[in-house]
């Protein structure tokens, strides 16, 4: 696979495509996607190519096609497509010759630009420029601009663009068609409604054109057909003339906050009026407003600055931050982050533990309001979690492995890829027995509370989650008369290549932790918030639960290190044969193991998909001795294929914790390449949300050494040799802290200055109200304080 | 529009594409489609291009997406697609260079062949050959063969093919996904079920490959994803090696005759077993068997031979016959012909009067068993027709304007293209008030009976249709005290550019005829089949109806010629202004009028979409004097845009009847070009079933002068100057008659010879049991009989 990706331009803000290659459409559609958390447009080109995936998602608008499928984010009508004919030739980069091609996403402005000189099959030359934004200022608005200049000859231009409601999710149509119409022969409006969830969508679009800056008098025709609205235009561009097309579109739905239950007519009016306002501004002003929002809301607020020999490091962290804002519906607590963000159909827009353990910490540490919204989603999803527990004959709240709309409960699909042995689809067990998610949710809540100190959140929502998840775990435990211990049998741990295992270490330890934190808060609430206690006690039968916790938790089976210090990942793992994994570890693609084995066979080999014990070491870092961590690393990493994008970032952080900075950086370089790297197929179904957040975690938690440990802030930097310095802000209990480090010293500035922040640095505690600078060569003795 | 169509090859059996141009995909997908009446595959290429429409229809498998849509023929999973990579380059005719391109449909064998030398973007040359059939012998089976030869270099070949269930009808998904699986790691099977009509589809496919005649050892991998099954193969072809891929597929549904209600498991077994049988035969034998079926069932049975200066004439009639067999589900009387056959999504697979007045006569005169099946469909649809009458507060049977499955009743959609004035969709009134269809159905029944003498059909089905349609018409009449006449107000006639008209001449005369024929048969049944009479009388209250018919029919208003002999098409037509139609008459596309006017405006202009009065002259030819026909032709034809493909063939026949052979031939040349001609866009949504049948009608009814008139056979040849001779078979009352003619004489041979056939030739009656030859120069006196 030759790569076409390019990082060379414009100071680490630009990720680009240096050569068009239609084999790699999916890569750029995903990684260059535009969005604002409310909606996201996959960056399919204006002209169409076979194999493209043209997606337009509005967060939270889930729909289920039929009773045999699970709910998913539906692909809304497309507004980005254009058919362009120049002197009768359909514009396509696969025809004729292309020179000076460059496509780039400017992370700083959020603008996608594509430029090329196209020499048509009959030899005529055209300068083509395509620009596009999804506004970060106005969540509902997207805008496009196309500039065409014929060089040395006149051109008859024909173009057609509109609203295309024929798009599907891989063939699944989620919308019924409703009204479609033109206003004033120019404004196009299509109303559709999701077939099962009955969400009204109103898409409105308008197209204007200019020749050398003046409104053009293109001949126009309106076209309406099934699920299609379009305007067609024809005109002559003189040689050297600059023809500009501006298309502005917006979408509103009846699921929008404040528009719940609004009828289509109301949304139609809102859409048309908003469109007219946007139209008056024009593309350039809309793009400027959106770029200003990126500057003020993201880049000036949360700048992570890396001085590295390798410029991709800086670019990768910005790329990760960009996508975290594109994908996160922080405006609405009834929505959460999808495993592929909003950038593709993969994982159907569902939320996994990727939120709680991977993406959430980014927001917890940098944008607590967004983090709180994500956590409130978990609270609002409690009824579904309780239903799931009840259906499984457990108590309390058992969070769904995959979750969608707050009411949906478990939405994990049941069937996956072909089993190469039986020829039938492979059963996906995660929705049934990948149960650690419930502890992961609790962990996210606790981490959020510890980092932000948001007592209001805990009072309203957080305590209830922590307590009711513990109720679940306690009911989930299985008593064994044999060893007089409580076990958790028949689960899938984080390593999904081991199904139906007993005593998965990650699951058991996290459940143990979950019950423990619940017991701690039980006592606290009872004492400090007696009224809340009464309310929760009535709702959750806390007193009864607490009795059970006290009895059961000390008797839980927690897998212990053996003589070789290796902790069994589960009760059987260490008994299986160790296969030769070289071929799969070196493969460009993930999942190549399944070309030779089916899952049933893989279940019985010492091979892991991803971090399992390692993830446990990361989350509960102080529970395990460094030598145990090292021994388990040495045992498990060679058996881990990193077939999940969640794997590498955890390994980066652990390698830092183990002090192996070289290995950590090597793994970091692999982790940043999952989406932003040279593999041209890995992002086809969408970017990897957890992996992107993991890049930030690798930099800040790994090399930056930042950690919340038992409620305290700890910073132990561990920069790789090729990094000269690293700086970033975090927010701790409402105090915005600027943290800078190089190989000599660590500087911390409390920018908020309204409270003292205690930080442990290499074992020593500092109280910071203003600014400190700690020289590493003095950390064992007297640190240098600079006021 | 430059054309790429070619007629030059191989003696009038080949219609070809001489140059690939992706702007014209739809043209060839439609006109080169392959089918057998049970199913039809639109001829999208193996590789995909933007703008293609990949359709696979199984006749009669209607499904409705939601309550706001009408039922339509769903697009079943595709088996024809291939992705082919040669030394890493995706094979596409839009890339690199293409030499020696030719795509052809051989009408004689029903095989589609595409050959090309493809020089890849990096300059490597490959000979490519694609062959494809849909078997006429085994209705369920399709087969493909691809031959690839790298010239002067080795090639790494990768290809992937499978079953693609992600296809839709313009974005509408009609299937739920069910089981999908591989057997023996090679046989692919996908089971889907229509969402509303619950029809199980089972598609089974297998792919084999050979290198220089020997089974190849390509590396294979199975892939399963959403609505997708595929096998991927990789291997190396040595320079000059000939690599052959054969893919064989079949489809079975629970709507198949004899398989109603069969569960998916049974169909799966049937499909797999049948596939293994076909696989054992291989492509070449399957293709031979299918070609033999075309020879024995069509070409040797119904040869129409035209010796013309213009070879397109012969080709066009064979092209028409080919498509008539591809589109006609003669195997199942619960199905009928769609307006676009099975060749595209246009008109949703619905049946119109196109069957009764245009396509049916072809079968009535050449293949009475097929005609009977089409008529039995009308009989089986009576419950829906009666429901429609009831819902409209009429009596009897009112046939739906558009009809689908026999139970469906009226299925005409309500909304069409954009109204350029309001910007809203235009309301389609046909389903409500285009009522002449009911008389058209009756006419088709009567014509079938007159031509075949099939008394069994009439006894079981035909009489009931003729009588109950008359009951409808009688109840439909509106009494006017003013002129003491019965009127039919507020209808759409055949000319759909006039809505809500009163006393449309076609409708009134046909209703008058319908009641008349019913009265005739009433008397006959009462006398000849008293038991049938009792049955029908009880069911239809015939005695009461007959009384009403006797009272009302003589008082029906029938528009009469004015002083200028022009019959008002309806009560208002002649009062409207006459617009300048030059621009629209000369337009390459149809419907261009609506770029300047909306339908409301067009309603009030003297402009017609298609034959209206002319169609009446054709069906009831002996009711109008030649001078009246001429006067009306002169008046209406200049105002007729022929925007319906049904228009021209009627005009051809009438021009023949008027003795204007030159004009008739000019119009015939236009008519044959609707699908087979140089217009590269006219067939995008599918071929024009009625127009194709009209080509045969133009030749046989027009130039051949064959007509059933009041139950008698009449032949008055009228060959155009450029035709040397014309011959064709017809079947009359079970006697197969071979009819040959040139400019000198007419020869008729009764090939069956079991009965005497009376034929009127230029006003004189002949009784034929063996053979006659009539010299035209002697027709006024003594004809030459040759024994």
Short mmCIF file of C-alpha atoms in Angstrom, two decimals, chain B residues 42-212:
data_model
loop_
_atom_site.label_atom_id
_atom_site.label_comp_id
_atom_site.label_asym_id
_atom_site.label_seq_id
_atom_site.Cartn_x
_atom_site.Cartn_y
_atom_site.Cartn_z
CA UNK B 42 -30.20 -4.74 -15.89
CA UNK B 43 -26.91 -4.77 -17.74
CA UNK B 44 -24.80 -2.72 -15.36
CA UNK B 45 -21.16 -3.59 -15.97
CA UNK B 46 -19.22 -5.92 -13.71
CA UNK B 47 -17.14 -3.01 -12.43
CA UNK B 48 -19.04 -0.07 -10.96
CA UNK B 49 -19.30 3.51 -12.19
CA UNK B 50 -20.89 6.54 -10.57
CA UNK B 51 -24.43 6.97 -11.83
CA UNK B 52 -25.02 3.32 -12.64
CA UNK B 53 -28.32 1.65 -11.76
CA UNK B 54 -27.79 -1.95 -10.82
CA UNK B 55 -31.17 -3.69 -10.89
CA UNK B 56 -32.21 -7.30 -10.43
CA UNK B 57 -35.94 -7.79 -10.53
CA UNK B 58 -38.01 -10.90 -9.99
CA UNK B 59 -41.45 -10.45 -11.55
CA UNK B 60 -44.39 -10.05 -9.22
CA UNK B 61 -42.45 -9.68 -5.97
CA UNK B 62 -43.98 -6.35 -5.07
CA UNK B 63 -43.31 -4.63 -1.77
CA UNK B 64 -44.34 -1.35 -0.17
CA UNK B 65 -41.68 0.56 1.80
CA UNK B 66 -44.08 2.53 3.94
CA UNK B 67 -47.67 3.65 4.11
CA UNK B 68 -46.86 6.83 2.16
CA UNK B 69 -45.43 4.99 -0.81
CA UNK B 70 -47.00 2.67 -3.33
CA UNK B 71 -45.92 -0.92 -3.80
CA UNK B 72 -43.15 -1.54 -6.31
CA UNK B 73 -40.89 -4.23 -7.68
CA UNK B 74 -37.99 -4.41 -5.24
CA UNK B 75 -34.38 -4.47 -6.34
CA UNK B 76 -33.10 -7.88 -5.26
CA UNK B 77 -29.51 -8.60 -4.18
CA UNK B 78 -27.03 -8.15 -6.98
CA UNK B 79 -24.76 -10.94 -8.16
CA UNK B 80 -23.18 -9.28 -11.19
CA UNK B 81 -20.68 -6.94 -9.54
CA UNK B 82 -16.97 -7.67 -9.58
CA UNK B 83 -14.04 -5.71 -8.30
CA UNK B 84 -10.97 -6.55 -10.36
CA UNK B 85 -7.46 -5.32 -9.64
CA UNK B 86 -4.61 -5.95 -12.06
CA UNK B 87 -1.18 -5.33 -10.66
CA UNK B 88 -2.82 -3.19 -8.02
CA UNK B 89 -4.84 -1.02 -10.43
CA UNK B 90 -8.60 -1.17 -10.13
CA UNK B 91 -10.01 -2.16 -13.52
CA UNK B 92 -12.14 0.67 -14.84
CA UNK B 93 -12.75 1.81 -18.38
CA UNK B 94 -12.49 5.38 -17.16
CA UNK B 95 -8.83 4.88 -16.30
CA UNK B 96 -5.94 4.22 -18.60
CA UNK B 97 -6.80 3.64 -22.26
CA UNK B 98 -9.39 1.44 -23.88
CA UNK B 99 -8.96 -0.06 -27.33
CA UNK B 100 -11.07 -2.45 -29.38
CA UNK B 101 -14.07 -1.84 -27.17
CA UNK B 102 -17.31 -3.46 -28.13
CA UNK B 103 -20.35 -4.41 -26.11
CA UNK B 104 -23.15 -6.29 -27.78
CA UNK B 105 -26.37 -8.02 -27.10
CA UNK B 106 -26.96 -10.91 -29.42
CA UNK B 107 -30.74 -11.06 -29.68
CA UNK B 108 -30.57 -14.49 -31.23
CA UNK B 109 -28.77 -16.11 -28.32
CA UNK B 110 -29.66 -13.69 -25.53
CA UNK B 111 -26.00 -13.36 -24.62
CA UNK B 112 -24.36 -10.09 -23.62
CA UNK B 113 -20.68 -9.79 -24.53
CA UNK B 114 -18.19 -7.04 -23.80
CA UNK B 115 -14.67 -7.08 -25.12
CA UNK B 116 -11.89 -4.55 -24.73
CA UNK B 117 -8.18 -4.17 -24.62
CA UNK B 118 -7.44 -2.23 -21.51
CA UNK B 119 -4.17 -0.44 -21.14
CA UNK B 120 -3.88 0.27 -17.43
CA UNK B 121 -2.67 3.69 -16.19
CA UNK B 122 0.82 2.25 -15.87
CA UNK B 123 0.77 1.11 -19.49
CA UNK B 124 0.13 -2.62 -19.13
CA UNK B 125 -2.14 -4.20 -21.70
CA UNK B 126 -4.90 -6.69 -20.94
CA UNK B 127 -7.44 -8.43 -23.11
CA UNK B 128 -10.75 -8.44 -21.27
CA UNK B 129 -13.86 -10.33 -22.23
CA UNK B 130 -17.11 -10.39 -20.29
CA UNK B 131 -20.03 -12.68 -21.13
CA UNK B 132 -23.34 -12.97 -19.41
CA UNK B 133 -26.70 -14.69 -19.75
CA UNK B 134 -29.95 -14.99 -17.87
CA UNK B 135 -31.11 -18.44 -18.83
CA UNK B 136 -34.30 -18.75 -20.84
CA UNK B 137 -34.18 -22.47 -20.14
CA UNK B 138 -33.90 -22.31 -16.38
CA UNK B 139 -35.78 -19.24 -15.19
CA UNK B 140 -33.85 -18.99 -11.93
CA UNK B 141 -30.32 -19.04 -13.28
CA UNK B 142 -27.88 -16.38 -14.41
CA UNK B 143 -24.28 -16.99 -15.45
CA UNK B 144 -21.24 -14.85 -16.11
CA UNK B 145 -17.85 -15.52 -17.62
CA UNK B 146 -14.85 -13.24 -17.57
CA UNK B 147 -11.66 -13.88 -19.50
CA UNK B 148 -8.51 -11.91 -18.73
CA UNK B 149 -5.27 -12.17 -20.67
CA UNK B 150 -2.27 -10.01 -19.78
CA UNK B 151 -0.33 -9.20 -22.94
CA UNK B 152 3.44 -9.18 -22.69
CA UNK B 153 3.69 -9.16 -18.89
CA UNK B 154 2.65 -11.17 -15.85
CA UNK B 155 -0.16 -9.85 -13.71
CA UNK B 156 -1.12 -10.11 -10.08
CA UNK B 157 -4.85 -10.46 -10.25
CA UNK B 158 -7.12 -9.70 -7.32
CA UNK B 159 -10.84 -10.03 -7.69
CA UNK B 160 -13.78 -10.00 -5.39
CA UNK B 161 -17.36 -10.93 -6.12
CA UNK B 162 -20.34 -12.04 -4.15
CA UNK B 163 -23.92 -11.23 -3.36
CA UNK B 164 -24.69 -7.61 -2.62
CA UNK B 165 -27.86 -7.05 -0.65
CA UNK B 166 -27.20 -3.35 -0.14
CA UNK B 167 -28.86 -2.39 -3.41
CA UNK B 168 -32.00 -0.28 -3.19
CA UNK B 169 -34.70 1.22 -5.38
CA UNK B 170 -33.32 4.77 -5.62
CA UNK B 171 -32.50 4.63 -1.94
CA UNK B 172 -35.53 2.64 -0.81
CA UNK B 173 -34.62 -0.64 0.86
CA UNK B 174 -37.30 -3.29 0.43
CA UNK B 175 -35.60 -6.18 2.18
CA UNK B 176 -34.85 -7.25 5.68
CA UNK B 177 -31.69 -9.22 5.97
CA UNK B 178 -31.98 -12.83 7.10
CA UNK B 179 -29.52 -15.70 7.06
CA UNK B 180 -26.37 -15.37 5.04
CA UNK B 181 -23.79 -18.07 4.85
CA UNK B 182 -21.12 -19.92 2.97
CA UNK B 183 -21.21 -23.65 2.25
CA UNK B 184 -17.96 -25.49 1.75
CA UNK B 185 -16.22 -22.11 1.85
CA UNK B 186 -17.36 -21.47 -1.75
CA UNK B 187 -21.11 -21.41 -2.18
CA UNK B 188 -22.55 -18.10 -1.06
CA UNK B 189 -26.15 -17.80 0.00
CA UNK B 190 -28.10 -14.76 1.10
CA UNK B 191 -31.67 -14.89 2.36
CA UNK B 192 -33.68 -11.72 2.45
CA UNK B 193 -37.36 -11.03 2.91
CA UNK B 194 -39.44 -8.16 1.64
CA UNK B 195 -40.40 -5.88 4.49
CA UNK B 196 -44.14 -5.63 3.91
CA UNK B 197 -45.16 -8.42 1.54
CA UNK B 198 -42.95 -10.93 3.40
CA UNK B 199 -41.62 -12.65 0.29
CA UNK B 200 -38.56 -14.78 1.02
CA UNK B 201 -35.73 -14.42 -1.48
CA UNK B 202 -32.85 -16.86 -1.55
CA UNK B 203 -29.89 -15.91 -3.72
CA UNK B 204 -27.11 -18.46 -4.18
CA UNK B 205 -23.88 -17.96 -6.05
CA UNK B 206 -20.61 -19.71 -6.78
CA UNK B 207 -17.45 -18.67 -8.54
CA UNK B 208 -14.90 -20.93 -10.28
CA UNK B 209 -11.78 -20.04 -12.15
CA UNK B 210 -9.53 -21.62 -14.73
CA UNK B 211 -6.14 -20.79 -16.08
CA UNK B 212 -5.57 -21.92 -19.64
#
